[in-house]
mmCIF file of C-alpha atoms in Angstrom:
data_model
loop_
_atom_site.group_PDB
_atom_site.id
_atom_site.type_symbol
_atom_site.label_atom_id
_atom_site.label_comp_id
_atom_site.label_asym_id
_atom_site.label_seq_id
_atom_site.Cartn_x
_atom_site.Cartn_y
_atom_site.Cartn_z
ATOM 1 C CA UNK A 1 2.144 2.811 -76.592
ATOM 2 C CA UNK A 2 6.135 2.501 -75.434
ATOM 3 C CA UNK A 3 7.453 1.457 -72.084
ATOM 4 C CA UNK A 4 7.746 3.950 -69.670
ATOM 5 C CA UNK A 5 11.047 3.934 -67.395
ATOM 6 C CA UNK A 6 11.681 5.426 -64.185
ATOM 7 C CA UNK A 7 15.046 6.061 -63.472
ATOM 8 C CA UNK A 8 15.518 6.238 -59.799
ATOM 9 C CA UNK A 9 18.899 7.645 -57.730
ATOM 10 C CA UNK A 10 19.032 5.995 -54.869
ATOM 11 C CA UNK A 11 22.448 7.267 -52.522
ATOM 12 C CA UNK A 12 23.935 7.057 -48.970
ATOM 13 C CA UNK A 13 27.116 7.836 -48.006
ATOM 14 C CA UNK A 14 29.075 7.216 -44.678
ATOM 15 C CA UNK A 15 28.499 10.387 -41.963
ATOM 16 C CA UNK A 16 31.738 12.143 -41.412
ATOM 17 C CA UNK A 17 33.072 12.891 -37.870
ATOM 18 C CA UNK A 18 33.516 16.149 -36.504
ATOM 19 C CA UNK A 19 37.438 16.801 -37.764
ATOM 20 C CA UNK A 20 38.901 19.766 -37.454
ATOM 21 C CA UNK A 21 42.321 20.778 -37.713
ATOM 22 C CA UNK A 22 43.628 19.648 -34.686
ATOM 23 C CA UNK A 23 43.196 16.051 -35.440
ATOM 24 C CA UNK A 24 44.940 16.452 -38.333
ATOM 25 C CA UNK A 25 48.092 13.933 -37.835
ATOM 26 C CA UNK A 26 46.440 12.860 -34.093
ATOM 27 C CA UNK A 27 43.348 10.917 -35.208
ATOM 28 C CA UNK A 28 42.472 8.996 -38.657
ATOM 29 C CA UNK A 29 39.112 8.125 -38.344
ATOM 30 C CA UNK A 30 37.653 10.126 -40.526
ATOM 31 C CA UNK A 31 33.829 8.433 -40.002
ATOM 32 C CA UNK A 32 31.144 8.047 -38.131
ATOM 33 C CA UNK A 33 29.564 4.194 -37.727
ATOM 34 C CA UNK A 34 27.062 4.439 -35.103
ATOM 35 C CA UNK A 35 25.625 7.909 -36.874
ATOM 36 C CA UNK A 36 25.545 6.121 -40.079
ATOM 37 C CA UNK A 37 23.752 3.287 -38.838
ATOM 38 C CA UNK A 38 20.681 5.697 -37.373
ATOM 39 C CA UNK A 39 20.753 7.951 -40.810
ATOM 40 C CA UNK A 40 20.646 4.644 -43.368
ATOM 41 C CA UNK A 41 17.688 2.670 -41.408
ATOM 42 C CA UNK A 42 15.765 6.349 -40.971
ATOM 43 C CA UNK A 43 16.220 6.563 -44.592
ATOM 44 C CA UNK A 44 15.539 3.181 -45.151
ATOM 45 C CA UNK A 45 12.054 3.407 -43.297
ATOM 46 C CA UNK A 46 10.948 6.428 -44.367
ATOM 47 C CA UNK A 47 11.808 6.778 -48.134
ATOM 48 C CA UNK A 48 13.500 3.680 -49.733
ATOM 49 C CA UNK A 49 11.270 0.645 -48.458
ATOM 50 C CA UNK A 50 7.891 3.274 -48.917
ATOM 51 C CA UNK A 51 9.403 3.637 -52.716
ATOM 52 C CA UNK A 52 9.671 -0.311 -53.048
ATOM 53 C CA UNK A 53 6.291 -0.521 -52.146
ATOM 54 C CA UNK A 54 5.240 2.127 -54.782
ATOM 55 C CA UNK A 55 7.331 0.167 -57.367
ATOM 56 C CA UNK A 56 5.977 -2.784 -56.508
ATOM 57 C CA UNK A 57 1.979 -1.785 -56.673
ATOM 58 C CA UNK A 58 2.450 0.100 -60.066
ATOM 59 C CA UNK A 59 4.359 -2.877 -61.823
ATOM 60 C CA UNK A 60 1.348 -5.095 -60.864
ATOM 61 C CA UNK A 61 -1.057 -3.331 -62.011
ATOM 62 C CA UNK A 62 0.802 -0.993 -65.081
ATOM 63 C CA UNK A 63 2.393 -3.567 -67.401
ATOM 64 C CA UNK A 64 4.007 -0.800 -69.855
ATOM 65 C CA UNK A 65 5.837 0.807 -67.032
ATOM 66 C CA UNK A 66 9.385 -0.368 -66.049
ATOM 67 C CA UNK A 67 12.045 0.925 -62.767
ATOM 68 C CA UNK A 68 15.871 1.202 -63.403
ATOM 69 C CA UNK A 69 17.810 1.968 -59.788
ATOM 70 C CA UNK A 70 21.033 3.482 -60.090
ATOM 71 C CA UNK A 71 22.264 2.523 -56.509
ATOM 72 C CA UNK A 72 25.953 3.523 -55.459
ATOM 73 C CA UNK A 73 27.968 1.070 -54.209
ATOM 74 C CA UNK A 74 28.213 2.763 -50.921
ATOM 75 C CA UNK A 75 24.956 2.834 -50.392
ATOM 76 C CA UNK A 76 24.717 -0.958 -51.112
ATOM 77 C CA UNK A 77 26.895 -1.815 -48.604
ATOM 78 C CA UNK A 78 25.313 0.040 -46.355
ATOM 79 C CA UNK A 79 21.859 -1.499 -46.547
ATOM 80 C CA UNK A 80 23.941 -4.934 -46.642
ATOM 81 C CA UNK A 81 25.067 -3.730 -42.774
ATOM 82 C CA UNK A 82 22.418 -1.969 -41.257
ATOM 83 C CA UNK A 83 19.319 -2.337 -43.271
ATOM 84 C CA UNK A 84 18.544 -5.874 -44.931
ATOM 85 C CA UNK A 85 15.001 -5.771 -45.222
ATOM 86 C CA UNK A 86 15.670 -3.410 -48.122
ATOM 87 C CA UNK A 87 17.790 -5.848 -49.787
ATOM 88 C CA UNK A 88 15.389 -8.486 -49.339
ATOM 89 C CA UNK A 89 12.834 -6.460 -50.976
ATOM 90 C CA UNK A 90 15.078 -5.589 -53.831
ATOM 91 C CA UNK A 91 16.037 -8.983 -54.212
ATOM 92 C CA UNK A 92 12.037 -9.968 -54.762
ATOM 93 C CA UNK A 93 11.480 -6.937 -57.279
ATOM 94 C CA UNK A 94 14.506 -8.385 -59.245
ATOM 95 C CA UNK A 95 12.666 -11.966 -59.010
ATOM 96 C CA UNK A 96 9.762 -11.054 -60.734
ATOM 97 C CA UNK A 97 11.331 -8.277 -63.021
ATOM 98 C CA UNK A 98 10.001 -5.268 -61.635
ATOM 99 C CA UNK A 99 13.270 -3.839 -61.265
ATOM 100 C CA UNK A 100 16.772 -3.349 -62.691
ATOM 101 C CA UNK A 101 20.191 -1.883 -61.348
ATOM 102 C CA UNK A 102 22.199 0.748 -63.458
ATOM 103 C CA UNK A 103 25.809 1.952 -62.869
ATOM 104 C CA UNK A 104 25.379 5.391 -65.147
ATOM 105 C CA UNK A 105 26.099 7.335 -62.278
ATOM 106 C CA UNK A 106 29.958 6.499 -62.001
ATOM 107 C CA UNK A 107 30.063 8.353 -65.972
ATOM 108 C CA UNK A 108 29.748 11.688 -64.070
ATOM 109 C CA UNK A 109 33.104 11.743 -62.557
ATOM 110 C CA UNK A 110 34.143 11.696 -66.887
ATOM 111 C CA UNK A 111 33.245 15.371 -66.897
ATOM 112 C CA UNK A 112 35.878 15.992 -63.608
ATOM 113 C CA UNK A 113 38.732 14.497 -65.778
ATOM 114 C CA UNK A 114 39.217 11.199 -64.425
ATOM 115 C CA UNK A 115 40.539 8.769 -66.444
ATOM 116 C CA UNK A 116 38.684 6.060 -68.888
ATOM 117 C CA UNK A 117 39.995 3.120 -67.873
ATOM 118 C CA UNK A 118 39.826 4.039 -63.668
ATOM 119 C CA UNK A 119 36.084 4.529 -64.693
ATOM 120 C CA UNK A 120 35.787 1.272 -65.907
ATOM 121 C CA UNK A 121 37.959 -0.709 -62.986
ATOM 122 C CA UNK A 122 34.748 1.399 -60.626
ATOM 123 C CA UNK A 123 31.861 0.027 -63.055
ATOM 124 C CA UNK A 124 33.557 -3.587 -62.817
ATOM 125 C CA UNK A 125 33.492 -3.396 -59.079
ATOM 126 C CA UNK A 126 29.629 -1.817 -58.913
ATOM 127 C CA UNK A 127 28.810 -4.504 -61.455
ATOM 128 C CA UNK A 128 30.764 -7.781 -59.326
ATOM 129 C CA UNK A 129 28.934 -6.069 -56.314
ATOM 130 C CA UNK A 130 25.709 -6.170 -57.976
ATOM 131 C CA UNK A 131 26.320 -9.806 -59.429
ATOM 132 C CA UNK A 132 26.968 -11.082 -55.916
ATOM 133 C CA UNK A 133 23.740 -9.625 -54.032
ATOM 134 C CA UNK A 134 20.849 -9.690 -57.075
ATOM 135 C CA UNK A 135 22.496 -12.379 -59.662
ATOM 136 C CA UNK A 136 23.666 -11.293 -63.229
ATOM 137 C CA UNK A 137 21.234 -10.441 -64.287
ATOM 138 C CA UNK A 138 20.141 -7.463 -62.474
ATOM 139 C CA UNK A 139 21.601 -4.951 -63.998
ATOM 140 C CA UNK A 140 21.939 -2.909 -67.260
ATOM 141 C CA UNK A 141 25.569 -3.425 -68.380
ATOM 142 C CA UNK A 142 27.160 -0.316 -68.990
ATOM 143 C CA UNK A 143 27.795 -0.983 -72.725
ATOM 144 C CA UNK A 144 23.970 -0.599 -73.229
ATOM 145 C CA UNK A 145 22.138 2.697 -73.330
ATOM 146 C CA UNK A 146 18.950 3.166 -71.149
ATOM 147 C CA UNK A 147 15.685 1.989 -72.769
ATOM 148 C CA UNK A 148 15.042 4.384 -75.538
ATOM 149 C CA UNK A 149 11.875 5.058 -74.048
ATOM 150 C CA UNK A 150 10.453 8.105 -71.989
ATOM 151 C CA UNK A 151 12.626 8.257 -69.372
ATOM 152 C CA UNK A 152 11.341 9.950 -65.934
ATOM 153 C CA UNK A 153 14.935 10.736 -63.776
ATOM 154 C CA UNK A 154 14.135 11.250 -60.035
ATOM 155 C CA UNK A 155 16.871 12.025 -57.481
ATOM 156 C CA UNK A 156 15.191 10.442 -54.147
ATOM 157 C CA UNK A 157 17.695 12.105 -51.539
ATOM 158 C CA UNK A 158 15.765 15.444 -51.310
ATOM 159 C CA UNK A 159 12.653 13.312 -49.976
ATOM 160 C CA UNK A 160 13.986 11.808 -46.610
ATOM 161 C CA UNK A 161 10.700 13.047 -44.649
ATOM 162 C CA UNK A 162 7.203 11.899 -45.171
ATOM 163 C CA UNK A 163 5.571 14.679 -46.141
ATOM 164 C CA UNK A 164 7.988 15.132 -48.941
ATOM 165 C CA UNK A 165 7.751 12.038 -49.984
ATOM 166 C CA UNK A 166 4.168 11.851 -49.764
ATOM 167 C CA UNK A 167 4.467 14.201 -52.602
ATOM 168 C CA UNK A 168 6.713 11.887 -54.455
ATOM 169 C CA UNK A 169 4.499 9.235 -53.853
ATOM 170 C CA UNK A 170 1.704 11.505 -55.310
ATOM 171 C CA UNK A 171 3.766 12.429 -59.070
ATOM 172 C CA UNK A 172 4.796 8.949 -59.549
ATOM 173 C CA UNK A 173 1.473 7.452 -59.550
ATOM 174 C CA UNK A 174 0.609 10.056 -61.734
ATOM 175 C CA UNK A 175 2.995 9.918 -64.171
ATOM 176 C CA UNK A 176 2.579 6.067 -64.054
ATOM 177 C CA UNK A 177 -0.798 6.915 -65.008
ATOM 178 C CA UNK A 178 -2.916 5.290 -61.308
ATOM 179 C CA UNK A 179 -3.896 8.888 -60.551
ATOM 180 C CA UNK A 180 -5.236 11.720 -62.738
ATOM 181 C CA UNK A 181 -5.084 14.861 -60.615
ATOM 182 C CA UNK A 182 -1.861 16.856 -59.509
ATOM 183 C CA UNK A 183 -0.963 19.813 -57.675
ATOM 184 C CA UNK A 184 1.252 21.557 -60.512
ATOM 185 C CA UNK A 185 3.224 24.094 -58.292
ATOM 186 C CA UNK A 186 4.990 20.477 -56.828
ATOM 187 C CA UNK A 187 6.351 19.573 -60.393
ATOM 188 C CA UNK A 188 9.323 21.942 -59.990
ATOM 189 C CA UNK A 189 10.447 20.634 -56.477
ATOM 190 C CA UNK A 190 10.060 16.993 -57.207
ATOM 191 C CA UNK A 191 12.018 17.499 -60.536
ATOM 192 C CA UNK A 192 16.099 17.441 -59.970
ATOM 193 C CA UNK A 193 17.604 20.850 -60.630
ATOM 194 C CA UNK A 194 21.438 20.422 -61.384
ATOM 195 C CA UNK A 195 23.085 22.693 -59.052
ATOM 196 C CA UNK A 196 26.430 24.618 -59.838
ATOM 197 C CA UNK A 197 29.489 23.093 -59.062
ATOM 198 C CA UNK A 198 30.877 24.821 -56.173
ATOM 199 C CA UNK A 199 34.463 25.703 -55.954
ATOM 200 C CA UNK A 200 35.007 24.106 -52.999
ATOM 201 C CA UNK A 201 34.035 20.643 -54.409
ATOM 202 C CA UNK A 202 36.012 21.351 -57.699
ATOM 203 C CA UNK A 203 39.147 21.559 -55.315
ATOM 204 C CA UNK A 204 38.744 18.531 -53.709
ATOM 205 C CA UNK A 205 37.602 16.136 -56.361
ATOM 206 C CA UNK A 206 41.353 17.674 -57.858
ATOM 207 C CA UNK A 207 42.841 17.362 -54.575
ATOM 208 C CA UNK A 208 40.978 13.994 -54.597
ATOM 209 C CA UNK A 209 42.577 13.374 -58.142
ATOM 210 C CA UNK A 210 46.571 14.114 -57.405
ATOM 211 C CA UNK A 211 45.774 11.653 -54.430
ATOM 212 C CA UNK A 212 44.768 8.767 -56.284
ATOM 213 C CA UNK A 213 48.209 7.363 -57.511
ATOM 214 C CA UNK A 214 49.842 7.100 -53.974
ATOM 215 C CA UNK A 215 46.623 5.724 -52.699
ATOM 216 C CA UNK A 216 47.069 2.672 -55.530
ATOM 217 C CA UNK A 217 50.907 2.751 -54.241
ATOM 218 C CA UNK A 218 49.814 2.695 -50.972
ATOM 219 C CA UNK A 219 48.384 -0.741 -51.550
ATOM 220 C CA UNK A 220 47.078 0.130 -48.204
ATOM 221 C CA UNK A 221 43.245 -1.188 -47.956
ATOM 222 C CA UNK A 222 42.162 1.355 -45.142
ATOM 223 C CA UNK A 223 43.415 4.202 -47.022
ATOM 224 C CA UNK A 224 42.081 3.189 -50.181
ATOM 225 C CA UNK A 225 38.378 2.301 -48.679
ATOM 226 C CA UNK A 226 38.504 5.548 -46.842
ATOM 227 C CA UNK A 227 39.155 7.454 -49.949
ATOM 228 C CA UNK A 228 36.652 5.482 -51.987
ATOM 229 C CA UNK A 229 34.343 6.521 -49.327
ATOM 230 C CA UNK A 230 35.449 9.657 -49.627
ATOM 231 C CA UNK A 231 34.775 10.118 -53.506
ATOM 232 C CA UNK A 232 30.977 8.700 -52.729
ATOM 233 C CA UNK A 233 30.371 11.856 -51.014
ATOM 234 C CA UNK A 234 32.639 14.140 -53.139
ATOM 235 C CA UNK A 235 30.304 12.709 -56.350
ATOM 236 C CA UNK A 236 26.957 11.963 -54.395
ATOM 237 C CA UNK A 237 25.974 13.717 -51.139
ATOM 238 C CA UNK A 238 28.449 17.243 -51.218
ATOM 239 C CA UNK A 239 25.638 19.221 -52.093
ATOM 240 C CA UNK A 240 23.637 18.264 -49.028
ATOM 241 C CA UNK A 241 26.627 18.977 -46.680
ATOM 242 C CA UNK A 242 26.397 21.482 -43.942
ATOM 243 C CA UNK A 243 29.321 24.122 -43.814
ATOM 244 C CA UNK A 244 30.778 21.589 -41.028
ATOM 245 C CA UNK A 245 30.916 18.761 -42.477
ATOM 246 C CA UNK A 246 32.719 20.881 -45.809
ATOM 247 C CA UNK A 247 35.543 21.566 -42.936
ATOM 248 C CA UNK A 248 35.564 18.106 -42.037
ATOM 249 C CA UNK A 249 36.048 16.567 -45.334
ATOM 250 C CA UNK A 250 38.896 19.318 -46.209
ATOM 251 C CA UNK A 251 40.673 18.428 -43.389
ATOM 252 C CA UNK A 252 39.694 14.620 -43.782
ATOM 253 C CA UNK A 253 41.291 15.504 -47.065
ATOM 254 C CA UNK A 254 44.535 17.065 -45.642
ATOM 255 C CA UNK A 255 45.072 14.398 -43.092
ATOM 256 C CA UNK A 256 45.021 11.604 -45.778
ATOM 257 C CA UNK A 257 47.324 13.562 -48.145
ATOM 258 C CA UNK A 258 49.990 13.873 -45.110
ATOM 259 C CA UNK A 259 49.788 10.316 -44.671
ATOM 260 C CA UNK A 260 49.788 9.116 -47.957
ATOM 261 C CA UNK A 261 52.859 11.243 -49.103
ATOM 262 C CA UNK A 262 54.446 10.031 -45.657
ATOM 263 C CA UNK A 263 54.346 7.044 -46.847
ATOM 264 C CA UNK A 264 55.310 6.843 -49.892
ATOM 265 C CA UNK A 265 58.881 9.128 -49.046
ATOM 266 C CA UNK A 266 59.271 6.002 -46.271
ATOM 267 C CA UNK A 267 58.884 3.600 -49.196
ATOM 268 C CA UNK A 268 61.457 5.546 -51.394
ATOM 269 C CA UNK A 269 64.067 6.214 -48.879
ATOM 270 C CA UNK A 270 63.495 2.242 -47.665
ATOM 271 C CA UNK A 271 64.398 1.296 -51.593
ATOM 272 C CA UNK A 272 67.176 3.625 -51.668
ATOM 273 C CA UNK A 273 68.443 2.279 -48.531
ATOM 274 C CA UNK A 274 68.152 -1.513 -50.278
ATOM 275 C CA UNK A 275 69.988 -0.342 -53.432
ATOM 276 C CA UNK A 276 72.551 1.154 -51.049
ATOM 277 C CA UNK A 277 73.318 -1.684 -48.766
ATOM 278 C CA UNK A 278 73.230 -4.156 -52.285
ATOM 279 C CA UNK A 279 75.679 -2.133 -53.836
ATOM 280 C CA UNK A 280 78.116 -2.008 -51.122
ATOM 281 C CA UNK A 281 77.762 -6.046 -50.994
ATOM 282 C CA UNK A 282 78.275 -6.278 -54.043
#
């Protein structure tokens, strides 16, 4: 009998503030700490530690059964800050094997255009990030394939209450084979459903896009976190967003751009100036 994997998506983003328009040029924080803070340890408590529990029952009793977690690097330095007990736990699942990390989900900005090589400067980072906390070995390098086994893929956002994820809890153990009876009408909620691309999003991962090169110009590192912060929920949470927070990230979004192009005309008219002054010197 082959190994059966579980492919787990585990994601957080930062909380956005309440922008709207008219804090557009006035204010530039674009998030929310202490509301962050509350949402990661309630999601902490109530679906990721219960799920490294799970994990770590079924690989003690199921040999044939093995866990990949493809964690976003947001979301690991957010349990770094407010919620350690689920890196500790990690850490111990990676100790005795139960677990590895993947980085596959940074391949689905490919299908949005972005470039190869930017994709591969954002697995390098995950993977330094991952070296750092769990060791190097505690992840799937991104030059290997997942385990050609069967592959169960489970998006854990949806489940942030415990009633839904009791009924996680429930089709795990049953698929990892420590339970026999299931409810079938759950199957098609607890399975992920890939949602349309809205048009909104589509304009702002392009928006997000024509930004990039004066955020590398910027060589600015609040601008560039807040726009990699940015991208984690453009890529990971947008489909959970209320129709406020969608306002607040396009004008999040229009704020930055103002700056950014700011900037960079102050950085060409400063090295026209130079040339200027040189020349007449010389």
């Amino acid at each position: 009998m082959g190994v059966k994997t579980f492919y787990f998506q585990i994601h957080h983003s930062y909380t956005l503030r309440n922008y709207s328009i008219s804090d557009i040029e006035v204010r530039h924080q674009y998030f929310d700490e202490e509301a962050t803070g509350k949402r990661v340890k309630a999601f902490s408590q109530q679906s990721v530690l219960p799920l490294l529990t799970l994990i770590r029952e079924i690989a003690s009793w199921k040999q044939q059964v093995r866990f990949v977690i493809d964690l976003s690097g947001s979301c690991l330095e957010l349990f770094e800050k407010y919620s350690l007990e689920v890196i500790n736990e990690m850490k111990s699942l990676v100790a005795d094997g139960a677990i590895r990390f993947s980085c596959n989900s940074i391949s689905q900005m490919e299908k949005y255009g972005y470039p190869a090589k930017d994709l591969e400067w954002l697995r390098y980072e995950h993977e330094a990030q991952l070296t750092r906390i769990f060791g190097r070995e505690s992840f799937i390098p991104h030059a290997h394939s997942l385990p050609k086994y069967f592959v169960t893929f489970i998006d854990i956002r949806p489940f942030r209450k415990p009633a839904q994820f009791e009924s996680l809890n429930k089709y795990i153990r049953v698929l990892a084979g420590l339970e026999m009876t299931f409810a079938p009408e759950l199957v098609d909620d607890l399975q992920r459903k890939d949602a349309q691309v809205s048009l909104v999003k589509l304009r702002l991962i392009r928006k997000s896009k024509s930004l990039e090169p004066f955020i590398r110009m910027s060589e600015n590192r609040e601008y560039i976190r807040d726009w990699q912060k940015l991208q984690d929920i453009l890529f990971n949470e947008f489909e959970q967003l209320s129709a406020a927070e969608e306002q607040s990230i396009i004008n999040i979004m229009a704020d930055l751009e103002i700056l950014l192009i700011r900037k960079h005309l102050d950085k060409r008219f400063h090295y026209k100036l130079t040339q200027k002054h040189l020349s007449i010197l010389l």
